[in-house]
Each structure stands twice: as structure tokens, then as C-alpha cells.
Short mmCIF file of C-alpha atoms in Angstrom, two decimals:
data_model
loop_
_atom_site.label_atom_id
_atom_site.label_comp_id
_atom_site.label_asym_id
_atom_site.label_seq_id
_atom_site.Cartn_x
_atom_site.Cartn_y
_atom_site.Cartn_z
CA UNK A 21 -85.67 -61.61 -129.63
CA UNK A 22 -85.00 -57.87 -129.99
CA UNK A 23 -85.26 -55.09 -127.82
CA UNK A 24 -88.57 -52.98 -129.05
CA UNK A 25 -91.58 -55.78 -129.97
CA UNK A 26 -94.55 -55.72 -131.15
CA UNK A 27 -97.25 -58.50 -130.00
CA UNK A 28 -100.78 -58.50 -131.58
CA UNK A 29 -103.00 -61.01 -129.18
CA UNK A 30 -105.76 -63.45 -131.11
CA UNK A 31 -109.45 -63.37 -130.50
CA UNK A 32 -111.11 -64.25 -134.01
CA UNK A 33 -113.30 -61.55 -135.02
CA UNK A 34 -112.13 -59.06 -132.79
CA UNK A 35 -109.05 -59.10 -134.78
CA UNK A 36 -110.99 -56.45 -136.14
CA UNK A 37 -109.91 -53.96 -133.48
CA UNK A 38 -106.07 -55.04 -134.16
CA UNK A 39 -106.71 -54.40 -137.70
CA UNK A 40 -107.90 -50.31 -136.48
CA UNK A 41 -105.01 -50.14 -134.08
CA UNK A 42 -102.44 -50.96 -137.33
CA UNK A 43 -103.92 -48.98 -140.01
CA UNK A 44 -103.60 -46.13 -137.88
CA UNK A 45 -99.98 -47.11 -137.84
CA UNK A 46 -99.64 -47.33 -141.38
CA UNK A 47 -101.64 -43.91 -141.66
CA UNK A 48 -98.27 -42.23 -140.22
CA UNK A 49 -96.44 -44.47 -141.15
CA UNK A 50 -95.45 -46.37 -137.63
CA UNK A 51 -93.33 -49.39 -137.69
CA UNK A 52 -90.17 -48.46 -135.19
CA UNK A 53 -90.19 -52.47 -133.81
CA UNK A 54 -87.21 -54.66 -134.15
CA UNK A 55 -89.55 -58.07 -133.89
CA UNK A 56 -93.27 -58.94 -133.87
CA UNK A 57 -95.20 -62.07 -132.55
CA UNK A 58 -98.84 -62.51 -133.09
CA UNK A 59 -101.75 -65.14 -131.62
CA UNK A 60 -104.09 -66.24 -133.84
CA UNK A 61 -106.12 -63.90 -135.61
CA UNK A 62 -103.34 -61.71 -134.54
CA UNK A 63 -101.08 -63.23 -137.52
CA UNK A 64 -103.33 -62.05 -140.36
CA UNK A 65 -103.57 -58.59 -138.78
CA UNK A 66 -99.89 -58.48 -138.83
CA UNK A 67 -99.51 -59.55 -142.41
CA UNK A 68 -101.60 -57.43 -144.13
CA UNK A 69 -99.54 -54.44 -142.02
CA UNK A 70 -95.90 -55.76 -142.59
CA UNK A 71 -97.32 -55.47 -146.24
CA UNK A 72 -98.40 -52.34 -146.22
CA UNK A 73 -101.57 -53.00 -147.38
CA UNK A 74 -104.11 -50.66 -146.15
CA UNK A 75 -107.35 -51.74 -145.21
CA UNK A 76 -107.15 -55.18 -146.04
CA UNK A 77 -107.32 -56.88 -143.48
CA UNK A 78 -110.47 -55.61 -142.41
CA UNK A 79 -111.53 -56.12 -145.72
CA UNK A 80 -110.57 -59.95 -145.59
CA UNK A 81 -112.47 -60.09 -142.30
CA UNK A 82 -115.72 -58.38 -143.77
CA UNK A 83 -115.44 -61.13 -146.66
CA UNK A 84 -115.00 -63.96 -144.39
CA UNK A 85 -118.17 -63.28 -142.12
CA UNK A 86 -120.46 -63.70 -145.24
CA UNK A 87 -118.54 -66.07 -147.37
CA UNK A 88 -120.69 -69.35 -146.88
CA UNK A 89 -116.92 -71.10 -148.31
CA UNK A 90 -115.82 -70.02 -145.20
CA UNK A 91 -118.51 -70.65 -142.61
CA UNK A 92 -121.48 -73.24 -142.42
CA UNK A 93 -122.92 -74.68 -139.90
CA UNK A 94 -124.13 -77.69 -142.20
CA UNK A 95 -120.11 -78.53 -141.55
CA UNK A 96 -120.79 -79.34 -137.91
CA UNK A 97 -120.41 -82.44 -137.47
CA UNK A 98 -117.61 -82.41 -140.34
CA UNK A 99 -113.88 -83.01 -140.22
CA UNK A 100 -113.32 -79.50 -142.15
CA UNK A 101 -115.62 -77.99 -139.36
CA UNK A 102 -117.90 -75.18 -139.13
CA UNK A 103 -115.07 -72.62 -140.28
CA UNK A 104 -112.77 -73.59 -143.09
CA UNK A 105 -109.72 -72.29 -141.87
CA UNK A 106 -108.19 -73.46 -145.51
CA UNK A 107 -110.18 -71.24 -147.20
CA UNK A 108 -107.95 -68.57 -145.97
CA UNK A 109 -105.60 -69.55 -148.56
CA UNK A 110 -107.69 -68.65 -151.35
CA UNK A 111 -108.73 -65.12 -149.55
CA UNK A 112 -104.59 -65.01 -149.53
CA UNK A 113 -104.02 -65.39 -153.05
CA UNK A 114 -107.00 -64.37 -154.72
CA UNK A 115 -109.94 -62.94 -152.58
CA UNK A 116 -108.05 -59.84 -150.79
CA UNK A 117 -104.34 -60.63 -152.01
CA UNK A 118 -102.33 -60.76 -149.44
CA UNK A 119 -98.47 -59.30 -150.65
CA UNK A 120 -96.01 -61.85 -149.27
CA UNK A 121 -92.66 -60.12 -151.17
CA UNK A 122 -93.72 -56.88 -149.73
CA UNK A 123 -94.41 -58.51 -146.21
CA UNK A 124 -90.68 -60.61 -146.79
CA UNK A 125 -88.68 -57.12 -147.49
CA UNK A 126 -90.81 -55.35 -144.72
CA UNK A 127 -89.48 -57.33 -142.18
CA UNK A 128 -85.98 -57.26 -143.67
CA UNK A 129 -83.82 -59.92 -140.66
CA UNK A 130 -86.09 -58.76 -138.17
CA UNK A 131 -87.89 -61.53 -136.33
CA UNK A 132 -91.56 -62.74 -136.80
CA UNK A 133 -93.09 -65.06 -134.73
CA UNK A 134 -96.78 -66.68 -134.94
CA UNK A 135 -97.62 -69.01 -131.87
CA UNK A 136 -98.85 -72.43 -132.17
CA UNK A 137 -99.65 -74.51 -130.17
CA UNK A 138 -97.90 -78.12 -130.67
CA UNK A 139 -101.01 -81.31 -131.09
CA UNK A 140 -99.57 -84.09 -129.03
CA UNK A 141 -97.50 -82.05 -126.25
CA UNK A 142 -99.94 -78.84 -126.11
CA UNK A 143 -96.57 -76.67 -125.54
CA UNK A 144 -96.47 -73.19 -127.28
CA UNK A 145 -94.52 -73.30 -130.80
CA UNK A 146 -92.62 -69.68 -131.53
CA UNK A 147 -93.01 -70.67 -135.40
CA UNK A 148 -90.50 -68.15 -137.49
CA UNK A 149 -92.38 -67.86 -140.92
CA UNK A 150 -90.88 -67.33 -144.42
CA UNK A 151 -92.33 -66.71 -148.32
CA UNK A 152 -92.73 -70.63 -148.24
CA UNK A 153 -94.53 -71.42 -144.91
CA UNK A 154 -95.95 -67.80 -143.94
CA UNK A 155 -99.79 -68.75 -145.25
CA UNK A 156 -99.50 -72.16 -143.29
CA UNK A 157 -98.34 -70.92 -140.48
CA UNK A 158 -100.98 -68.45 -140.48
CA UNK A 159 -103.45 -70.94 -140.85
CA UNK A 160 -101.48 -72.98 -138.31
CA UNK A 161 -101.93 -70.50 -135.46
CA UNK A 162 -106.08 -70.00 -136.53
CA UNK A 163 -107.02 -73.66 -136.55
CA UNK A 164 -109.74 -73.63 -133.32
CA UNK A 165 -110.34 -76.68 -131.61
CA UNK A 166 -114.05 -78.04 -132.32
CA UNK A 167 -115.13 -75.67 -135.00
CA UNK A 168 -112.39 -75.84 -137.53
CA UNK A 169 -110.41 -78.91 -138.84
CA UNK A 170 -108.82 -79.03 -135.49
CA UNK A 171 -104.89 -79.08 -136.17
CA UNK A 172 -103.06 -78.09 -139.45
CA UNK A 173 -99.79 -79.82 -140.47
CA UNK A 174 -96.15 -77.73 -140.75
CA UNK A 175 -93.08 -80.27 -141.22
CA UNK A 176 -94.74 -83.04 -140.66
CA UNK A 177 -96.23 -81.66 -137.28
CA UNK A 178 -99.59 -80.72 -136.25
CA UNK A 179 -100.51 -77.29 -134.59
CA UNK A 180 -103.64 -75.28 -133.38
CA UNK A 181 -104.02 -72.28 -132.34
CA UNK A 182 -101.76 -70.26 -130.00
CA UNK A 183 -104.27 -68.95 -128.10
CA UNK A 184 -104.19 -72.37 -126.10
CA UNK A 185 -100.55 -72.79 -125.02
CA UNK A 186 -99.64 -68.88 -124.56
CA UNK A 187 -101.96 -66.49 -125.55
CA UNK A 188 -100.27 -63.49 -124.52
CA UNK A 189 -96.67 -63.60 -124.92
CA UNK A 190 -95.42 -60.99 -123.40
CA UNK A 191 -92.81 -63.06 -120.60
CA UNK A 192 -91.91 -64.97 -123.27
CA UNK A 193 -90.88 -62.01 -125.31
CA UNK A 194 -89.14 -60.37 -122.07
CA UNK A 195 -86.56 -63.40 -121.49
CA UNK A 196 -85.98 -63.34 -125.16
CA UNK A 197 -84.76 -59.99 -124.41
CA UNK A 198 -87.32 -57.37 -125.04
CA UNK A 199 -87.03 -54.18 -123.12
CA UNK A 200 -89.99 -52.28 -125.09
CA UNK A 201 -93.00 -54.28 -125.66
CA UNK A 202 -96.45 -52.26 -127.74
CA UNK A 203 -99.03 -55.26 -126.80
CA UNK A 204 -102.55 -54.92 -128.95
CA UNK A 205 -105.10 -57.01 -127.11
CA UNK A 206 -108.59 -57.57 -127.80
CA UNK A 207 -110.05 -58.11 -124.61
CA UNK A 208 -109.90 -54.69 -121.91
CA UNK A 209 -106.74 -54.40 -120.67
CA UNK A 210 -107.31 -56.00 -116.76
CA UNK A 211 -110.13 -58.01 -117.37
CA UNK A 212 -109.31 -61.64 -116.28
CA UNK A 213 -111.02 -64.92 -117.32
CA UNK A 214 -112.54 -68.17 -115.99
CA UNK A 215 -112.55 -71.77 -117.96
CA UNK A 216 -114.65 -71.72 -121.11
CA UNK A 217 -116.88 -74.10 -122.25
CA UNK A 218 -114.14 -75.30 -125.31
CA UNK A 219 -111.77 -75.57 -122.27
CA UNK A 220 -114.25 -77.87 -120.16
CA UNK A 221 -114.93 -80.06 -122.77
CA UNK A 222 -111.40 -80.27 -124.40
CA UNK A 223 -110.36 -81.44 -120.86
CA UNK A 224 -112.67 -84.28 -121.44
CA UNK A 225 -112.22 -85.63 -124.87
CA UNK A 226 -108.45 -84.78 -124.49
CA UNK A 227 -108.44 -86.89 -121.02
CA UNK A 228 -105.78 -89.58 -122.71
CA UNK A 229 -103.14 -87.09 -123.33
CA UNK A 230 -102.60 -85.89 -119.75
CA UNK A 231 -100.17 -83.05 -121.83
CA UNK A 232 -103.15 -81.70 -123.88
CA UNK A 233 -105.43 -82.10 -121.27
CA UNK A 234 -103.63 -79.82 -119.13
CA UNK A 235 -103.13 -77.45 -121.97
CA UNK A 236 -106.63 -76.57 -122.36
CA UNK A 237 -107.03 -77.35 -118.04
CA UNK A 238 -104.73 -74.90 -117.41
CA UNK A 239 -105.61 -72.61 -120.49
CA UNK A 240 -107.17 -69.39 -118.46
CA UNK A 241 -104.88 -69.74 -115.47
CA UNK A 242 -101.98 -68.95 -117.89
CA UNK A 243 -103.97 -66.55 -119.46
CA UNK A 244 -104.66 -64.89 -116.02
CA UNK A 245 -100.77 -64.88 -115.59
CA UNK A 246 -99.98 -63.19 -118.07
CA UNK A 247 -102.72 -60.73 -116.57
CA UNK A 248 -100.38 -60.28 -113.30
CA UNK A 249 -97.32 -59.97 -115.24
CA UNK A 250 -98.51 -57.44 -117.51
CA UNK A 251 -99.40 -55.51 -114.46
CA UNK A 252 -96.28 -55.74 -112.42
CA UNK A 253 -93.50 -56.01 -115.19
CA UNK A 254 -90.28 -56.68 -114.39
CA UNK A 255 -87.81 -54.17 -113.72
CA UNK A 256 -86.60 -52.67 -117.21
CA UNK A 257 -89.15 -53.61 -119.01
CA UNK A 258 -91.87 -51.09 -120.58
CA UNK A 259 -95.03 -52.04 -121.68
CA UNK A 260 -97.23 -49.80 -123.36
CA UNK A 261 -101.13 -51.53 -124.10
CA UNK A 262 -103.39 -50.57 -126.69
CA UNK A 263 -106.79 -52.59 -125.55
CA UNK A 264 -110.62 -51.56 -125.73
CA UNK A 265 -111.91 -49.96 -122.63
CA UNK A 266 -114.71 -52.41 -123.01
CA UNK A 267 -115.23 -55.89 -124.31
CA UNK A 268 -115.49 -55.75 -128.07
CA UNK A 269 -118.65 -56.07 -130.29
CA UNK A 270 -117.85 -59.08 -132.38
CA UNK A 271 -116.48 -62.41 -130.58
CA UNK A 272 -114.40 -65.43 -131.71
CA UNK A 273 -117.42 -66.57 -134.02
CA UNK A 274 -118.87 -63.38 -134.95
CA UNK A 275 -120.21 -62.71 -138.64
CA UNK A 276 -121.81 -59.62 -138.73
CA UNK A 277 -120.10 -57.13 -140.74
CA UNK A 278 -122.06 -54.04 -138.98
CA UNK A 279 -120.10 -55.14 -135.80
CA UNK A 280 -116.52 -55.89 -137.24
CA UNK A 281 -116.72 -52.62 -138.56
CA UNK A 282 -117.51 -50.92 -135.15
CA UNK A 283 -114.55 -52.64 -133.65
CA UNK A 284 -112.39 -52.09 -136.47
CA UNK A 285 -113.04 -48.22 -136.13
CA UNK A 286 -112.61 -48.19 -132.15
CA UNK A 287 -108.94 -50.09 -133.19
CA UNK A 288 -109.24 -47.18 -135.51
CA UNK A 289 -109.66 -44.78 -132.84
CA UNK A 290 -107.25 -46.26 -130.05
CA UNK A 291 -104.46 -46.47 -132.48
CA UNK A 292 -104.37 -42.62 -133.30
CA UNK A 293 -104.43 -42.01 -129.44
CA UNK A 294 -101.65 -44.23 -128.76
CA UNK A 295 -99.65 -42.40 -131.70
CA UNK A 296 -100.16 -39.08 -130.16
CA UNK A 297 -98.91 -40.02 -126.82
CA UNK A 298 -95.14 -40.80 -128.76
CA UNK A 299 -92.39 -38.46 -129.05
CA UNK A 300 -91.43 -40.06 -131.89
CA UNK A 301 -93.50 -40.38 -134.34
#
């Protein structure tokens, strides 16, 4: 890992914020990092910037709220789930094209990281995409527990979402040698959280694999971690946050398009404010 890094945290349909916060980079042009690592929702926000493409991942989010290929809840009690997480493939090649030679000479030997989170051991997975396994991996690091397929396959391995095992990487991305870090979250800044409902009943089904278990056990205490060390970073180490002042409109499952938008323009919003507090932009 590089000195000056970029980390873009999950949250499902709050990506829409992220997706504000980085087409007000691309507006002036913004893109001074050395490395990037995304969560979950966080990975499609970051490829549609690497790409340069304007608007489009906002656009891909709008689509996916109403597409009933993408969302049913006559899936329930499916093995595809409620969300198709697949489908994101087609919205990739055809729906809202998603530029993967742009995205590949964008990042030109810098490094690019999507979390997973590994099936049988529940450890965090730094994945390292490229123009074969980007889509996958994106898909990889969005497959939710319960109301998607539940794991998606890279080499012969199964992953979930990154959310689970480290959802915001920010020490990771320290001992890897970041001195600089630009963190976009989508949840306020200090606000910590207690075990959710997914967690609680992961921790049950998952009682066989004491590994797993513990992954989703152990899920928000991590999470609140990562709180603590974001607020008392090491020595050398500057961290500059770009996070809503209060919790966002849309949610993990949200799919209305009036509230993505809302989000997307506060991202909008905090983006151009962080870009006039830099010297060198």
C-alpha cells in the first residue's frame, strides 16, 4: 500500500452519497491518490469514478431500485435471493456500461483493493482486481448474507461482502503504509453501532463454523474499532473524513429513487466542501 489512499466504505443504497462525494471529484478533476480500497457498494462507486464516467453510478443505482430483474421479494425464500446481485453484470455491460479499459489505464500500477470477506474462515480478503476479475470481484464484495445468493465464487473460493470481516479499513491501510488516508463513509462520522438483526441470526445458523460465527459475532465490535481508531490515529497518519452529518435517507435495502437522489446530492454537496478546504486542487 501507498502513501495517499483513498477508501470508499459500503452501505448499499447509501452508496448513493459516495457516488455525490466522487462526481464532485471528477467535476475538478480530483484523483491525487496513489491506491484505493472500497467495501461493498463502495466498489461500484469507485469504478464508475476510476472510469471517468460521470454520473453513472448514480444512474446504475436509480436503475437498480426499480428494476424488478434486480429486486423481488417473490425470491425470498430463493437461492438467488431477494436481490440478484448477478444482475449487476448485465447493468455492467449493457444497462449503464461500465468502461473497464478506461478504469484499467486510470489506475495505471496503482493499487485497487475491494474487500471480501472469505466463506469458510470469515477473514477479510484485500482482493486486487484486473480487466478479467474486476466485475466479479465487484459482485464478490456486494453479495449480502440472507437477501442475495449468499457467497459468489473467485478462484475457486467463495466470498461475501466486506462489510462483515472489515468494514472500514482504514488500520489495515495504515500498516500497509498509508500516511494520507480521504475515507468516504456513509454512516455520520462518530456514530457507533450495536449487533444487527443479520448479525444475531447469522450467529445462529452459522453456529457450526465457530470462524464465521464469530465473524458476524464480532461484526459491530470491529466496526466500533475502527470508530476509536479513526478518532485517535496513530502518530503520522492523517485522516481527512467526508461523512453525512446525519444518517442518510436510503438504507442497505432502499429502492426509492426520490431518496437515492437526496443522498446522492448531499455526497454532491459534501464533496465540493471537502475540495475547497485543499490547497491543492
Amino acid at each position: 500500500m501507498t502513501k495517499r489512499t483513498l477508501i470508499i466504505q459500503g452501505g448499499g443504497f447509501r452508496t448513493a452519497f459516495s457516488a455525490g462525494v466522487l462526481d464532485a471529484f471528477q467535476t475538478h478533476r480530483y484523483n491525487p491518490f496513489d491506491a484505493y480500497v472500497a467495501v461493498s457498494g463502495g466498489a461500484i462507486a469507485l469504478s464508475y469514478y476510476l472510469s471517468e464516467q460521470y454520473k453513472k453510478c448514480v444512474e446504475s443505482m436509480c436503475l437498480l431500485a426499480e428494476d424488478k430483474h434486480f429486486m423481488s421479494w417473490n425470491r425470498l425464500i430463493s437461492s438467488q435471493g431477494i436481490m440478484d446481485v448477478d444482475y449487476f453484470r448485465t447493468v455492467a455491460e449493457e444497462k449503464v456500461p461500465f468502461d473497464l479499459n478506461a478504469a484499467i489505464k486510470a489506475v495505471d500500477g496503482r493499487k485497487v483493493a475491494f474487500v471480501l470477506t472469505h466463506r469458510e474462515s470469515g477473514n477479510p480478503h484485500y482482493y486486487q482486481p484486473n480487466e478479467v476479475t474486476w466485475v466479479d470481484a465487484v459482485i464478490a464484495t456486494c453479495t449480502l448474507p440472507f437477501v442475495t445468493k449468499g457467497k459468489h465464487t473467485l478462484h475457486g473460493e467463495d466470498f461475501f461482502d466486506g462489510g462483515w470481516s472489515d468494514p472500514l479499513p482504514v488500520e489495515w491501510v495504515w500498516k500497509g503504509g498509508a500516511e494520507d488516508i480521504v475515507l468516504i463513509r456513509t454512516t455520520p462520522a462518530d456514530m457507533k453501532v450495536n449487533q444487527s438483526w443479520p448479525d444475531y441470526l447469522a450467529t445462529f445458523i452459522f453456529r457450526g463454523n465457530e470462524r464465521l460465527r464469530a465473524c458476524f459475532e464480532e461484526n459491530h465490535l470491529r466496526y466500533n474499532a475502527a470508530i476509536d481508531f479513526l478518532g485517535k490515529p496513530p502518530k503520522g497518519l492523517r485522516i481527512q473524513q467526508i461523512a453525512p452529518s446525519e444518517p442518510l435517507q436510503t438504507g442497505t435495502y432502499s429502492n426509492n429513487v426520490k431518496l437515492i437522489i437526496a443522498d446522492y446530492r448531499n455526497g454532491l454537496e459534501a464533496g465540493l466542501n471537502f475540495l475547497m478546504r485543499q490547497v491543492d486542487v
